[in-house]
Coordinates of C-alpha atoms in Angstrom, one line a residue:
X1 CA -0.1 0.0 -0.1
X2 CA 1.2 3.5 -0.8
X3 CA 1.7 6.2 2.0
X4 CA -1.4 8.0 1.2
X5 CA -3.6 4.8 1.6
X6 CA -3.8 3.8 -2.2
X7 CA -3.2 0.3 -3.2
X8 CA -2.4 1.7 -6.7
X9 CA 1.7 1.8 -6.9
X10 CA 3.0 5.1 -7.8
X11 CA 5.6 3.2 -10.2
X12 CA 3.0 1.8 -12.7
X13 CA 2.1 5.4 -14.3
X14 CA 5.9 5.6 -14.8
X15 CA 6.3 2.2 -16.3
X16 CA 3.2 3.0 -18.5
X17 CA 4.7 6.0 -20.2
X18 CA 8.4 4.5 -20.6
X19 CA 6.4 2.0 -22.7
X20 CA 4.8 4.3 -25.0
X21 CA 8.0 6.2 -25.3
X22 CA 9.7 3.0 -26.5
X23 CA 7.0 2.0 -28.7
X24 CA 6.6 5.7 -30.2
X25 CA 10.4 5.6 -30.8
X26 CA 10.0 2.2 -32.6
X27 CA 7.2 3.1 -34.5
X28 CA 9.2 6.3 -35.9
X29 CA 12.5 3.7 -36.5
X30 CA 10.6 1.6 -38.8
X31 CA 8.3 3.9 -40.4
X32 CA 10.5 6.1 -42.1
X33 CA 10.5 4.7 -45.5
X34 CA 14.2 3.7 -45.1
X35 CA 15.6 0.3 -45.8
X36 CA 18.2 -1.5 -43.4
X37 CA 20.9 0.1 -45.6
X38 CA 20.0 3.2 -45.8
X39 CA 20.4 3.3 -41.9
X40 CA 24.5 3.2 -41.6
X41 CA 24.5 6.3 -43.6
X42 CA 22.2 8.2 -41.1
X43 CA 20.2 10.2 -43.9
X44 CA 23.0 10.5 -46.3
X45 CA 22.3 10.0 -50.2
X46 CA 24.6 7.1 -51.5
X47 CA 28.1 8.5 -52.9
X48 CA 28.8 8.8 -56.2
X49 CA 32.3 10.2 -55.9
X50 CA 35.7 8.8 -54.6
X51 CA 36.0 11.8 -52.1
X52 CA 32.4 11.2 -50.6
X53 CA 33.1 8.3 -48.3
X54 CA 35.6 10.5 -46.3
X55 CA 32.6 13.0 -45.9
X56 CA 30.3 10.2 -44.8
X57 CA 32.8 8.6 -42.3
X58 CA 33.0 11.9 -40.8
X59 CA 29.2 12.4 -40.9
X60 CA 29.1 8.8 -39.0
X61 CA 31.7 9.6 -36.8
X62 CA 30.4 12.6 -35.5
X63 CA 27.3 11.0 -34.9
X64 CA 29.0 8.2 -32.8
X65 CA 30.4 10.9 -30.8
X66 CA 27.3 12.8 -30.0
X67 CA 25.5 9.3 -29.5
X68 CA 27.9 8.2 -27.0
X69 CA 27.7 11.9 -25.1
X70 CA 24.3 11.2 -24.9
X71 CA 24.0 8.6 -23.6
X72 CA 26.8 9.5 -21.1
X73 CA 24.4 12.5 -20.0
X74 CA 21.2 10.4 -19.9
X75 CA 22.8 7.6 -17.9
X76 CA 24.3 10.4 -15.5
X77 CA 20.5 12.2 -15.3
X78 CA 19.1 8.7 -14.9
X79 CA 21.3 7.5 -12.2
X80 CA 21.0 10.5 -10.2
X81 CA 17.1 10.9 -10.2
X82 CA 16.7 6.9 -9.4
X83 CA 19.3 6.7 -6.7
X84 CA 19.6 10.1 -5.2
X85 CA 15.9 11.0 -5.1
X86 CA 14.5 12.0 -1.9
X87 CA 13.3 9.1 0.5
X88 CA 9.7 8.5 1.1
X89 CA 10.1 7.7 4.8
X90 CA 12.6 10.6 5.5
X91 CA 11.9 14.6 5.4
X92 CA 15.1 15.9 6.2
X93 CA 17.5 17.8 3.3
X94 CA 20.1 15.5 2.0
X95 CA 23.7 16.4 2.3
X96 CA 24.6 19.4 0.3
X97 CA 27.9 20.0 -1.7
X98 CA 29.2 23.2 -2.8
X99 CA 32.6 22.3 -4.2
X100 CA 34.3 19.2 -5.9
X101 CA 37.4 20.3 -7.9
X102 CA 37.6 17.2 -9.6
X103 CA 34.1 16.8 -10.6
X104 CA 34.5 20.7 -12.2
X105 CA 37.7 20.1 -13.7
X106 CA 36.1 17.1 -15.3
X107 CA 33.2 19.0 -16.7
X108 CA 36.1 21.4 -18.3
X109 CA 38.4 19.1 -19.7
X110 CA 36.2 16.4 -21.1
X111 CA 34.3 18.9 -23.2
X112 CA 37.7 20.1 -24.2
X113 CA 39.0 16.9 -25.6
X114 CA 35.5 16.3 -27.3
X115 CA 35.7 19.7 -29.3
X116 CA 39.7 19.3 -30.0
X117 CA 39.2 15.8 -31.5
X118 CA 36.2 16.7 -33.8
X119 CA 38.3 19.6 -34.7
X120 CA 41.2 17.6 -35.5
X121 CA 39.3 15.1 -37.8
X122 CA 37.3 17.7 -39.7
X123 CA 40.5 19.7 -40.3
X124 CA 42.3 16.4 -41.6
X125 CA 39.4 16.0 -43.8
X126 CA 38.9 19.3 -45.1
X127 CA 42.5 20.0 -46.0
X128 CA 42.1 16.6 -48.0
X129 CA 39.0 17.5 -50.0
X130 CA 40.0 21.0 -50.9
X131 CA 43.6 19.5 -52.2
X132 CA 44.4 21.4 -55.5
X133 CA 47.4 19.8 -56.3
X134 CA 46.5 17.0 -58.6
X135 CA 46.4 18.6 -61.8
X136 CA 42.6 17.8 -63.2
X137 CA 41.6 16.0 -66.1
X138 CA 38.7 18.4 -66.7
X139 CA 38.3 22.2 -65.7
X140 CA 34.6 23.7 -65.5
X141 CA 33.9 27.2 -64.8
X142 CA 30.5 26.9 -62.7
X143 CA 28.8 30.4 -62.7
X144 CA 25.8 31.1 -60.2
X145 CA 23.5 33.9 -61.3
X146 CA 20.1 34.8 -60.2
X147 CA 18.3 32.5 -60.6
X148 CA 20.2 29.9 -62.5
X149 CA 23.6 28.4 -63.4
X150 CA 26.3 28.5 -66.1
X151 CA 28.5 26.0 -66.9
X152 CA 31.9 26.8 -68.7
X153 CA 33.8 23.7 -70.0
X154 CA 37.7 25.2 -70.3
X155 CA 38.9 22.4 -72.9
X156 CA 39.7 21.7 -76.2
X157 CA 36.7 21.3 -78.6
X158 CA 36.5 21.4 -82.3
X159 CA 34.8 24.4 -83.6
X160 CA 35.9 26.5 -80.5
X161 CA 38.3 29.4 -80.8
X162 CA 40.1 31.5 -78.6
X163 CA 42.1 31.1 -75.4
X164 CA 40.7 30.7 -71.9
X165 CA 43.6 31.6 -70.2
X166 CA 44.0 35.5 -72.0
X167 CA 39.6 35.5 -72.2
X168 CA 38.6 38.4 -71.1
X169 CA 35.4 37.0 -70.3
X170 CA 37.2 35.1 -67.7
X171 CA 39.0 37.7 -65.8
X172 CA 37.2 36.6 -63.1
X173 CA 39.2 33.5 -62.7
X174 CA 42.3 34.2 -60.8
X175 CA 45.7 33.4 -62.8
X176 CA 46.4 30.6 -60.0
X177 CA 43.2 28.5 -61.6
X178 CA 44.1 29.4 -65.6
X179 CA 47.5 27.9 -64.7
X180 CA 45.5 24.5 -65.1
X181 CA 43.8 25.1 -68.3
X182 CA 44.6 23.4 -71.0
X183 CA 46.6 25.1 -73.7
X184 CA 44.6 27.0 -76.7
X185 CA 41.3 26.1 -74.9
X186 CA 38.9 28.4 -76.5
X187 CA 35.9 26.0 -74.5
X188 CA 32.4 25.6 -74.8
X189 CA 29.4 26.5 -72.5
X190 CA 26.0 25.7 -71.4
X191 CA 23.6 28.4 -69.6
X192 CA 20.0 27.8 -68.0
X193 CA 17.1 30.0 -67.1
X194 CA 14.9 29.4 -63.9
X195 CA 12.2 27.6 -66.6
X196 CA 15.1 25.1 -68.3
X197 CA 14.3 21.8 -68.2
X198 CA 16.2 18.6 -69.3
X199 CA 14.3 17.1 -72.3
X200 CA 15.5 13.8 -71.4
X201 CA 14.4 13.6 -67.6
X202 CA 12.2 16.7 -68.0
X203 CA 14.1 17.8 -64.4
X204 CA 14.2 21.6 -64.2
X205 CA 17.6 23.4 -64.9
X206 CA 20.5 23.0 -67.1
X207 CA 22.5 19.8 -67.1
X208 CA 26.2 19.6 -66.3
X209 CA 28.0 17.0 -68.1
X210 CA 30.9 15.0 -66.4
X211 CA 33.1 12.2 -67.3
X212 CA 33.3 9.0 -64.9
X213 CA 36.9 8.1 -63.6
X214 CA 38.0 11.4 -64.5
X215 CA 39.2 14.3 -61.7
X216 CA 37.2 17.4 -62.2
X217 CA 37.9 20.5 -60.8
X218 CA 34.8 23.1 -60.4
X219 CA 36.1 26.8 -60.3
X220 CA 33.3 28.6 -58.9
X221 CA 32.3 32.3 -59.5
X222 CA 29.2 34.1 -59.1
X223 CA 27.7 37.0 -61.1
X224 CA 25.5 39.0 -58.4
X225 CA 24.9 37.4 -54.8
X226 CA 26.3 34.6 -53.0
X227 CA 24.7 31.3 -54.1
X228 CA 25.7 27.7 -52.7
X229 CA 26.7 25.0 -55.8
X230 CA 25.4 21.7 -53.8
X231 CA 25.5 18.3 -55.8
X232 CA 23.2 16.3 -53.4
X233 CA 24.7 12.4 -54.0
X234 CA 28.7 14.5 -54.1
X235 CA 28.1 15.0 -50.1
X236 CA 29.8 18.6 -50.5
X237 CA 28.9 22.0 -51.2
X238 CA 30.7 25.0 -51.6
X239 CA 29.8 28.8 -51.7
X240 CA 29.7 31.0 -55.0
X241 CA 30.6 34.4 -53.7
X242 CA 31.2 37.3 -55.8
X243 CA 34.5 39.0 -56.0
X244 CA 36.0 35.5 -54.1
X245 CA 36.8 32.5 -56.4
X246 CA 36.3 28.9 -54.5
X247 CA 37.4 25.7 -55.9
X248 CA 37.2 21.8 -55.2
X249 CA 37.8 18.5 -57.4
X250 CA 36.0 15.4 -57.1
X251 CA 36.1 12.5 -59.5
X252 CA 32.5 10.6 -59.9
X253 CA 32.9 6.8 -59.8
X254 CA 29.2 6.4 -60.8
X255 CA 27.4 6.9 -64.0
X256 CA 23.8 8.5 -63.6
X257 CA 21.7 11.4 -63.4
X258 CA 22.0 13.4 -59.8
X259 CA 20.3 16.6 -58.9
X260 CA 21.8 19.5 -57.9
X261 CA 21.0 22.9 -56.5
X262 CA 21.6 26.3 -54.8
X263 CA 21.9 25.6 -50.8
X264 CA 22.4 29.7 -50.1
X265 CA 19.3 31.9 -49.8
X266 CA 19.8 34.2 -52.8
X267 CA 16.6 35.9 -53.7
X268 CA 13.0 35.6 -54.5
X269 CA 13.5 32.6 -57.1
X270 CA 16.2 30.6 -55.1
X271 CA 14.1 27.6 -54.8
X272 CA 14.2 27.4 -58.7
X273 CA 18.0 27.3 -58.8
X274 CA 18.3 23.7 -59.6
X275 CA 20.1 21.6 -62.1
X276 CA 21.0 18.3 -63.4
X277 CA 24.6 16.3 -63.0
X278 CA 25.0 13.7 -65.9
X279 CA 28.0 11.6 -65.5
X280 CA 28.8 9.5 -68.5
X281 CA 31.8 7.8 -70.0
X282 CA 34.6 9.8 -71.3
X283 CA 34.1 9.0 -74.8
X284 CA 30.2 10.3 -74.4
X285 CA 31.5 13.5 -72.9
X286 CA 33.7 14.1 -75.5
X287 CA 30.5 13.4 -78.3
X288 CA 28.7 15.6 -76.0
X289 CA 31.3 18.4 -76.5
X290 CA 31.5 18.3 -79.9
X291 CA 27.4 18.3 -80.8
X292 CA 25.2 19.1 -78.0
X293 CA 27.4 21.9 -76.0
X294 CA 26.5 25.5 -77.6
X295 CA 29.9 27.4 -78.7
X296 CA 30.6 30.9 -78.3
X297 CA 31.5 33.2 -75.2
X298 CA 31.7 31.8 -71.7
X299 CA 28.9 33.1 -69.0
X300 CA 31.1 35.3 -67.2
X301 CA 30.8 37.8 -64.0
X302 CA 30.1 41.0 -65.6
X303 CA 31.7 44.3 -65.2
X304 CA 29.7 46.3 -62.5
X305 CA 28.4 48.7 -65.0
X306 CA 26.9 45.8 -66.6
X307 CA 25.6 44.0 -63.6
X308 CA 22.5 41.9 -64.3
X309 CA 19.5 43.7 -63.3
X310 CA 16.3 41.8 -63.3
X311 CA 12.5 41.8 -62.4
X312 CA 9.5 39.5 -61.7
X313 CA 7.2 39.6 -64.9
X314 CA 4.6 36.6 -63.9
X315 CA 6.5 33.5 -63.7
X316 CA 9.3 34.6 -66.1
X317 CA 12.5 36.5 -65.3
X318 CA 13.6 39.3 -67.6
X319 CA 16.6 41.0 -67.7
X320 CA 17.5 45.1 -68.8
X321 CA 20.3 44.0 -70.9
X322 CA 19.0 40.4 -72.5
X323 CA 21.2 40.8 -75.5
X324 CA 24.4 41.3 -73.3
X325 CA 23.4 38.8 -70.6
X326 CA 23.2 34.9 -71.4
X327 CA 20.5 33.3 -70.1
X328 CA 18.1 36.2 -70.1
X329 CA 15.1 36.6 -72.9
X330 CA 13.1 39.4 -73.7
X331 CA 9.3 39.4 -71.9

């Protein structure tokens, strides 16, 4: 019988709530639509580049550290709640401890160790992912603008003229990146608009063609505001900043069509800044370069006096200078 005279044990409601919480957790874990193969990735998509497993490993390690820390904290809370609760038969105040130097030192040292370990692995992997010492097989200048993408393929293609190293339209790219450009590469380009759709998949946005098994260097430039270049299964994104050039390299190892998007809020049509990535065999990429891509002046960062100025007209985006701005059209 309980102290208040009731035969009902006060522990029963607690057990019932615990059972309900465990049941709810089991339902959430099994009703997400994921297969058992998806759980080890902890929400990440299947990697499609040689560099992506390193990012996935860092993601999994961070979750493991967070889970271990959580279990320790939850365990200490439950231990204190169960074994140091107030006794039902005693009313006096339990012994009070104001200072405990070993415990306080532990509270300071342990978080510092956790942060230091996470920082080490993050810095190690970041230095590997951003390493540009290897000469790329393909260089693509990715140009972000409101509200689509342009892709300058810096390569030798039959029918293209000029030299990307000296082309004034590519003046926004620093010389340290131009050193890796092929000699006398005029290049070809593709540029999209918010209404562009891939004729093969009907996915919105322009298509970026990449060869499987080749190292691709992305040189990121912006014509207006900050964007973020994100190919979802690459497990990596990088900011596209006006006046500052970022770059990274990947080696696709799986053919297919993958979705990309802008991961930085950049304006009213940010949600329409979508594009496709098509990874194909190197021979197919060469054929596409010769036949499908448009030849002409690259998509570039324009001078400030010709900065792209846009306005909304219904569902279409129009420009003040459509004849001088690739990707724009008269309304």
